[in-house]
Amino acid sequence: MISLLNRRSDTPLDNTLETKAAYWEPRIKTYGFQRTTGLSLMEITVRSAGIESLGQACCRLGDSGVGFHLVFSRTSSRGLEVSLLVTAQWAKVIEERMQEFVEGTDEGMRRTSPAEMVFFQGPHFGDRYGIVDTALRTLAAKGIKMTATACSGSCIYIVLPEGKSEEAVLALSEVFEIPKASSHKRSMPTG
Amino acid sequence: MEGMKVSGDLVLVEGVDLPATGERLSRFLSGLAQTGVNMSLFIGGKTQEGTQFECCVAASDEGRVKALMHGNPELKTGVEFAAPVDLLTLFPHRFDLKILGLSLTALGRARIPLHGFCSSLSAITFITDHTDLEKASAALEGCFGLGAEPS
């Protein structure tokens, strides 16, 4: 369903009415939920001057065949907070291979293990408002606390403590519409 | 690496929530939804200081977001606008840390300040200051031998 939203322009001297089309549906459609268990969340804080060295450390990990499920980063007063969500079996390898780099940081590397992840997509997710809000409100209403959330493009990723991804999928399935053929898929840990 | 997309005319909003409440983030997200503001990117996570989050919204929505913040006591403090930013999206990443590593190396070497990055199913998106767009694009293009596709 396409809804039209009318609102006044933000420009004080411009009193025109802006009309914006938005895709809307009473129950938000998804392509299904996928959850992954057996993960580790590796976190490190890097100052601006350390970004090149972090890049080189990531290249060495990549050369060793270490992959990721999700990477995200945001700024804080301490620097760039970098998070890597990886299959748990890689956690020790990452700690070992990044030891030299980590020794040059203020706080070292933090590991949350085990961790789990739920991710999902849906029609026009990248261009619509309110999807993350609905997802996080749904989890909060059930008392499910997320560890992290990251969204870019049309994907929504929710990182959760051990044992919470199934509960999260059940809660989200009550609010979001899922394809009838499969309620959700489970991804097993992969290399 | 097959390509790079540039998304411009965005502003970065950063926020920190108090530990154990989640109230500020919840009000912020609900406010955006009620005013019809889409986020191009959102990253949030728990830290010792509470839940920290950042998002990118269209520059044309800045007035609406500011009005939301000023009209809500919870959001008057703890949520701030940063400088105008652009998103540089590289695809596909193939879940390979070397792609991330090469990108960070190139951006770090070019002394481009990063506000964050985030992967999706096939792409990695970097948040850079709008003033650094040309330098950042050149660094990534040079690294992967790409031409940028303006969106």
Short mmCIF file of C-alpha atoms in Angstrom, two decimals:
data_model
loop_
_atom_site.label_atom_id
_atom_site.label_comp_id
_atom_site.label_asym_id
_atom_site.label_seq_id
_atom_site.Cartn_x
_atom_site.Cartn_y
_atom_site.Cartn_z
CA MET A 1 0.00 0.00 0.00
CA ILE A 2 1.30 3.46 -0.89
CA SER A 3 0.33 6.22 1.52
CA LEU A 4 0.78 9.92 0.87
CA LEU A 5 2.15 12.09 3.63
CA ASN A 6 1.54 15.85 3.40
CA ARG A 7 3.63 18.19 5.50
CA ARG A 8 4.81 21.79 5.45
CA SER A 9 8.30 22.46 4.16
CA ASP A 10 11.00 23.02 6.80
CA THR A 11 12.26 26.17 5.11
CA PRO A 12 10.74 29.18 6.94
CA LEU A 13 10.41 31.28 3.79
CA ASP A 14 9.02 28.43 1.76
CA ASN A 15 5.40 27.77 2.68
CA THR A 16 4.85 25.06 0.10
CA LEU A 17 3.24 21.77 0.96
CA GLU A 18 5.47 18.78 0.44
CA THR A 19 3.88 15.51 -0.62
CA LYS A 20 5.87 12.38 -0.01
CA ALA A 21 4.86 8.88 -1.02
CA ALA A 22 5.64 6.08 1.40
CA TYR A 23 5.10 2.34 1.28
CA TRP A 24 2.94 1.35 4.21
CA GLU A 25 1.19 -1.80 5.37
CA PRO A 26 -0.79 -2.62 8.51
CA ARG A 27 1.54 -5.50 9.39
CA ILE A 28 5.12 -5.12 8.21
CA LYS A 29 6.05 -7.85 5.73
CA THR A 30 9.41 -9.60 5.96
CA TYR A 31 11.11 -12.27 3.90
CA GLY A 32 11.47 -14.33 7.10
CA PHE A 33 13.81 -14.28 10.06
CA GLN A 34 17.19 -15.91 10.09
CA ARG A 35 19.04 -16.64 13.27
CA THR A 36 22.61 -17.68 13.85
CA THR A 37 23.98 -19.17 17.04
CA GLY A 38 27.47 -20.07 18.23
CA LEU A 39 28.95 -16.62 17.59
CA SER A 40 31.44 -14.37 19.36
CA LEU A 41 31.25 -10.60 19.45
CA MET A 42 34.76 -9.12 19.41
CA GLU A 43 34.99 -5.43 20.32
CA ILE A 44 37.91 -3.04 20.22
CA THR A 45 38.27 0.73 20.59
CA VAL A 46 40.58 2.40 18.10
CA ARG A 47 41.78 5.99 17.94
CA SER A 48 41.83 7.71 14.53
CA ALA A 49 45.57 7.23 14.25
CA GLY A 50 45.10 3.46 14.63
CA ILE A 51 42.67 2.91 11.74
CA GLU A 52 45.38 2.04 9.23
CA SER A 53 46.93 -0.49 11.63
CA LEU A 54 43.51 -1.99 12.33
CA GLY A 55 43.04 -2.33 8.58
CA GLN A 56 46.32 -4.16 8.23
CA ALA A 57 45.39 -6.48 11.09
CA CYS A 58 42.04 -7.23 9.40
CA CYS A 59 43.88 -7.96 6.14
CA ARG A 60 46.05 -10.53 7.93
CA LEU A 61 42.92 -12.15 9.38
CA GLY A 62 41.34 -12.20 5.94
CA ASP A 63 44.45 -13.83 4.49
CA SER A 64 44.10 -16.50 7.18
CA GLY A 65 40.59 -17.27 5.99
CA VAL A 66 38.76 -15.60 8.89
CA GLY A 67 35.33 -14.41 7.76
CA PHE A 68 32.64 -12.44 9.56
CA HIS A 69 28.89 -12.49 10.01
CA LEU A 70 28.56 -8.79 10.75
CA VAL A 71 30.93 -5.84 11.22
CA PHE A 72 29.89 -2.47 12.56
CA SER A 73 31.43 0.52 14.21
CA ARG A 74 30.40 3.84 15.70
CA THR A 75 32.21 6.71 17.36
CA SER A 76 32.45 7.41 21.07
CA SER A 77 34.44 9.83 23.18
CA ARG A 78 37.19 7.19 23.29
CA GLY A 79 37.48 6.66 19.54
CA LEU A 80 35.99 4.29 17.01
CA GLU A 81 34.18 1.39 18.69
CA VAL A 82 34.65 -1.54 16.30
CA SER A 83 32.64 -4.76 16.60
CA LEU A 84 33.19 -8.01 14.70
CA LEU A 85 30.60 -10.75 14.96
CA VAL A 86 32.27 -14.01 14.01
CA THR A 87 31.78 -17.74 14.31
CA ALA A 88 32.95 -18.63 17.83
CA GLN A 89 35.71 -20.91 16.55
CA TRP A 90 37.49 -17.85 15.10
CA ALA A 91 37.55 -15.89 18.37
CA LYS A 92 40.82 -17.36 19.64
CA VAL A 93 42.47 -17.01 16.23
CA ILE A 94 41.43 -13.35 16.09
CA GLU A 95 42.77 -12.71 19.60
CA GLU A 96 46.08 -14.35 18.74
CA ARG A 97 46.54 -12.71 15.33
CA MET A 98 45.52 -9.28 16.59
CA GLN A 99 47.57 -9.43 19.79
CA GLU A 100 50.27 -7.09 18.52
CA PHE A 101 47.70 -4.54 17.35
CA VAL A 102 45.61 -4.87 20.51
CA GLU A 103 48.64 -4.18 22.73
CA GLY A 104 48.81 -0.71 21.18
CA THR A 105 45.24 0.15 22.16
CA ASP A 106 44.06 1.63 25.46
CA GLU A 107 41.49 -0.97 26.43
CA GLY A 108 42.39 -4.19 24.65
CA MET A 109 39.91 -6.47 22.96
CA ARG A 110 36.66 -7.50 24.60
CA ARG A 111 34.90 -10.74 23.76
CA THR A 112 31.22 -11.57 24.35
CA SER A 113 30.84 -15.26 23.79
CA PRO A 114 28.63 -17.03 23.01
CA ALA A 115 26.45 -14.56 21.17
CA GLU A 116 23.56 -15.00 18.77
CA MET A 117 22.10 -13.00 15.91
CA VAL A 118 18.76 -12.50 14.24
CA PHE A 119 18.53 -10.74 10.91
CA PHE A 120 15.77 -10.02 8.49
CA GLN A 121 14.81 -8.05 5.41
CA GLY A 122 11.56 -7.00 3.82
CA PRO A 123 10.11 -5.05 0.93
CA HIS A 124 11.43 -1.48 0.71
CA PHE A 125 13.12 -1.77 4.13
CA GLY A 126 15.89 0.58 3.03
CA ASP A 127 13.45 3.38 2.18
CA ARG A 128 10.91 3.14 4.98
CA TYR A 129 10.64 4.55 8.46
CA GLY A 130 9.62 2.76 11.64
CA ILE A 131 10.98 -0.75 11.04
CA VAL A 132 13.78 -0.64 13.63
CA ASP A 133 11.47 1.08 16.08
CA THR A 134 8.88 -1.68 15.71
CA ALA A 135 11.51 -4.41 16.07
CA LEU A 136 13.16 -2.98 19.18
CA ARG A 137 9.82 -2.10 20.83
CA THR A 138 8.65 -5.67 20.23
CA LEU A 139 11.73 -7.10 21.91
CA ALA A 140 11.59 -4.64 24.79
CA ALA A 141 7.93 -5.50 25.42
CA LYS A 142 8.97 -9.14 25.90
CA GLY A 143 11.90 -8.20 28.12
CA ILE A 144 14.47 -9.30 25.53
CA LYS A 145 17.57 -7.12 25.76
CA MET A 146 19.62 -6.70 22.62
CA THR A 147 23.39 -6.45 22.75
CA ALA A 148 23.61 -4.44 19.55
CA THR A 149 21.60 -3.51 16.48
CA ALA A 150 22.92 -2.54 13.07
CA CYS A 151 21.01 -1.64 9.92
CA SER A 152 22.21 -0.48 6.56
CA GLY A 153 20.61 -1.01 3.20
CA SER A 154 17.61 -3.24 3.68
CA CYS A 155 18.97 -5.55 6.42
CA ILE A 156 18.26 -5.36 10.12
CA TYR A 157 20.67 -7.22 12.39
CA ILE A 158 20.06 -7.77 16.09
CA VAL A 159 22.84 -9.22 18.24
CA LEU A 160 21.58 -11.02 21.32
CA PRO A 161 22.95 -12.86 24.36
CA GLU A 162 23.16 -16.64 24.29
CA GLY A 163 19.80 -18.42 24.16
CA LYS A 164 17.77 -15.35 23.21
CA SER A 165 17.57 -15.55 19.41
CA GLU A 166 14.76 -18.11 19.32
CA GLU A 167 12.74 -16.09 21.82
CA ALA A 168 13.41 -12.97 19.74
CA VAL A 169 12.20 -14.63 16.52
CA LEU A 170 9.02 -15.79 18.24
CA ALA A 171 8.36 -12.28 19.54
CA LEU A 172 9.08 -10.62 16.19
CA SER A 173 6.90 -13.16 14.36
CA GLU A 174 3.91 -12.01 16.41
CA VAL A 175 4.27 -8.47 15.06
CA PHE A 176 5.87 -8.80 11.63
CA GLU A 177 4.40 -10.78 8.77
CA ILE A 178 6.50 -13.70 7.63
CA PRO A 179 6.24 -15.85 4.49
CA LYS A 180 3.81 -18.72 5.11
CA ALA A 181 6.16 -21.40 3.75
CA SER A 182 8.76 -21.02 6.49
CA SER A 183 8.54 -19.22 9.80
CA HIS A 184 12.26 -18.80 10.13
CA LYS A 185 15.55 -20.31 9.05
CA ARG A 186 18.37 -21.22 11.30
CA SER A 187 21.94 -20.77 10.19
CA MET A 188 24.43 -23.05 11.83
CA PRO A 189 27.90 -21.75 12.60
CA THR A 190 30.07 -21.78 9.52
CA GLY A 191 33.70 -21.18 8.86
CA MET B 1 35.09 -5.66 -5.59
CA GLU B 2 32.42 -4.72 -8.12
CA GLY B 3 31.43 -1.22 -7.22
CA MET B 4 30.95 1.69 -4.87
CA LYS B 5 27.86 3.79 -4.24
CA VAL B 6 27.87 7.27 -2.74
CA SER B 7 24.85 8.50 -0.75
CA GLY B 8 25.07 12.18 0.08
CA ASP B 9 23.04 14.96 1.71
CA LEU B 10 22.90 13.20 5.06
CA VAL B 11 23.43 14.27 8.63
CA LEU B 12 24.70 12.13 11.47
CA VAL B 13 22.83 12.03 14.76
CA GLU B 14 24.60 10.57 17.80
CA GLY B 15 23.05 9.63 21.11
CA VAL B 16 23.79 7.99 24.39
CA ASP B 17 21.19 6.42 26.64
CA LEU B 18 21.43 5.96 30.36
CA PRO B 19 22.40 2.48 31.56
CA ALA B 20 19.51 0.10 32.12
CA THR B 21 16.75 2.38 30.85
CA GLY B 22 16.75 2.39 27.06
CA GLU B 23 14.14 5.12 27.32
CA ARG B 24 15.97 7.75 25.27
CA LEU B 25 16.68 5.43 22.34
CA SER B 26 13.12 4.17 22.43
CA ARG B 27 11.68 7.70 22.40
CA PHE B 28 14.05 8.77 19.66
CA LEU B 29 13.16 5.86 17.37
CA SER B 30 9.44 6.22 18.06
CA GLY B 31 9.67 9.95 17.35
CA LEU B 32 11.38 9.34 14.02
CA ALA B 33 8.72 6.80 13.08
CA GLN B 34 5.87 9.10 14.05
CA THR B 35 7.30 11.97 12.02
CA GLY B 36 8.02 9.75 9.03
CA VAL B 37 11.80 10.10 9.09
CA ASN B 38 13.75 7.21 7.58
CA MET B 39 17.24 6.31 8.76
CA SER B 40 19.72 5.45 6.02
CA LEU B 41 21.82 3.65 8.58
CA PHE B 42 21.51 2.87 12.29
CA ILE B 43 24.07 1.42 14.68
CA GLY B 44 23.43 0.95 18.37
CA GLY B 45 24.95 -1.10 21.12
CA LYS B 46 25.34 -1.51 24.84
CA THR B 47 28.44 -0.10 26.51
CA GLN B 48 29.46 0.43 30.14
CA GLU B 49 28.05 3.96 29.88
CA GLY B 50 24.70 2.78 28.53
CA THR B 51 23.33 2.26 25.04
CA GLN B 52 25.13 4.37 22.46
CA PHE B 53 23.65 4.87 19.05
CA GLU B 54 24.11 6.79 15.85
CA CYS B 55 22.08 7.14 12.70
CA CYS B 56 22.13 8.96 9.39
CA VAL B 57 19.07 10.83 8.18
CA ALA B 58 18.49 12.95 5.08
CA ALA B 59 19.62 16.55 5.47
CA SER B 60 16.10 17.56 4.39
CA ASP B 61 14.77 15.85 7.55
CA GLU B 62 17.12 17.70 9.90
CA GLY B 63 14.48 20.30 10.86
CA ARG B 64 11.95 17.60 11.73
CA VAL B 65 14.49 15.73 13.87
CA LYS B 66 15.52 18.92 15.66
CA ALA B 67 11.88 19.74 16.36
CA LEU B 68 11.44 16.24 17.76
CA MET B 69 14.45 16.70 20.04
CA HIS B 70 13.42 20.15 21.25
CA GLY B 71 9.90 19.01 21.96
CA ASN B 72 10.97 16.07 24.09
CA PRO B 73 12.75 16.53 27.43
CA GLU B 74 14.34 13.07 27.14
CA LEU B 75 15.99 14.04 23.85
CA LYS B 76 17.07 17.60 24.65
CA THR B 77 20.25 16.21 26.13
CA GLY B 78 22.12 13.11 25.13
CA VAL B 79 21.26 13.34 21.42
CA GLU B 80 23.34 15.56 19.15
CA PHE B 81 23.78 16.41 15.50
CA ALA B 82 27.25 15.89 14.07
CA ALA B 83 28.57 17.34 10.82
CA PRO B 84 27.03 16.56 7.41
CA VAL B 85 28.14 13.12 6.26
CA ASP B 86 28.15 10.86 3.23
CA LEU B 87 27.87 7.09 3.00
CA LEU B 88 30.34 5.21 0.83
CA THR B 89 29.10 1.69 0.15
CA LEU B 90 31.39 -0.99 -1.27
CA PHE B 91 30.03 -4.24 -2.70
CA PRO B 92 30.23 -7.15 -2.50
CA HIS B 93 32.21 -7.89 0.69
CA ARG B 94 31.85 -11.67 0.47
CA PHE B 95 32.14 -11.74 4.30
CA ASP B 96 35.89 -11.37 3.78
CA LEU B 97 37.78 -9.41 6.45
CA LYS B 98 40.40 -8.53 3.87
CA ILE B 99 37.91 -6.27 2.08
CA LEU B 100 37.26 -4.44 5.36
CA GLY B 101 40.99 -4.40 6.09
CA LEU B 102 41.98 -2.94 2.73
CA SER B 103 39.27 -0.28 3.05
CA LEU B 104 40.34 0.75 6.55
CA THR B 105 43.99 0.78 5.50
CA ALA B 106 43.22 3.04 2.53
CA LEU B 107 41.02 5.42 4.55
CA GLY B 108 43.48 5.49 7.47
CA ARG B 109 46.43 6.14 5.18
CA ALA B 110 44.52 9.04 3.57
CA ARG B 111 43.77 10.36 7.10
CA ILE B 112 40.00 10.27 6.57
CA PRO B 113 38.16 10.47 9.91
CA LEU B 114 35.50 7.75 10.11
CA HIS B 115 32.23 8.11 11.99
CA GLY B 116 31.52 4.42 11.68
CA PHE B 117 30.81 1.57 9.30
CA CYS B 118 28.35 -1.26 8.97
CA SER B 119 28.00 -4.38 6.85
CA SER B 120 24.81 -5.69 5.29
CA LEU B 121 24.30 -8.96 3.43
CA SER B 122 26.55 -7.93 0.56
CA ALA B 123 27.98 -4.46 1.20
CA ILE B 124 30.03 -2.47 3.68
CA THR B 125 29.07 1.16 4.23
CA PHE B 126 31.48 3.75 5.64
CA ILE B 127 30.36 7.04 7.19
CA THR B 128 32.66 9.96 6.37
CA ASP B 129 32.45 13.73 6.74
CA HIS B 130 30.97 15.37 3.68
CA THR B 131 34.06 17.59 3.46
CA ASP B 132 36.17 14.44 2.98
CA LEU B 133 33.99 12.88 0.28
CA GLU B 134 36.39 13.37 -2.62
CA LYS B 135 39.42 12.21 -0.66
CA ALA B 136 37.59 9.19 0.75
CA SER B 137 36.17 8.19 -2.64
CA ALA B 138 39.60 8.53 -4.24
CA ALA B 139 41.20 6.43 -1.50
CA LEU B 140 38.70 3.57 -1.94
CA GLU B 141 38.67 3.82 -5.74
CA GLY B 142 42.44 3.70 -5.76
CA CYS B 143 42.49 0.73 -3.43
CA PHE B 144 40.00 -1.36 -5.40
CA GLY B 145 40.32 0.20 -8.87
CA LEU B 146 36.71 1.43 -8.91
CA GLY B 147 34.61 4.26 -10.25
CA ALA B 148 31.94 5.66 -7.91
CA GLU B 149 28.28 5.52 -8.89
CA PRO B 150 26.47 8.59 -7.54
CA SER B 151 23.03 7.70 -6.20
#
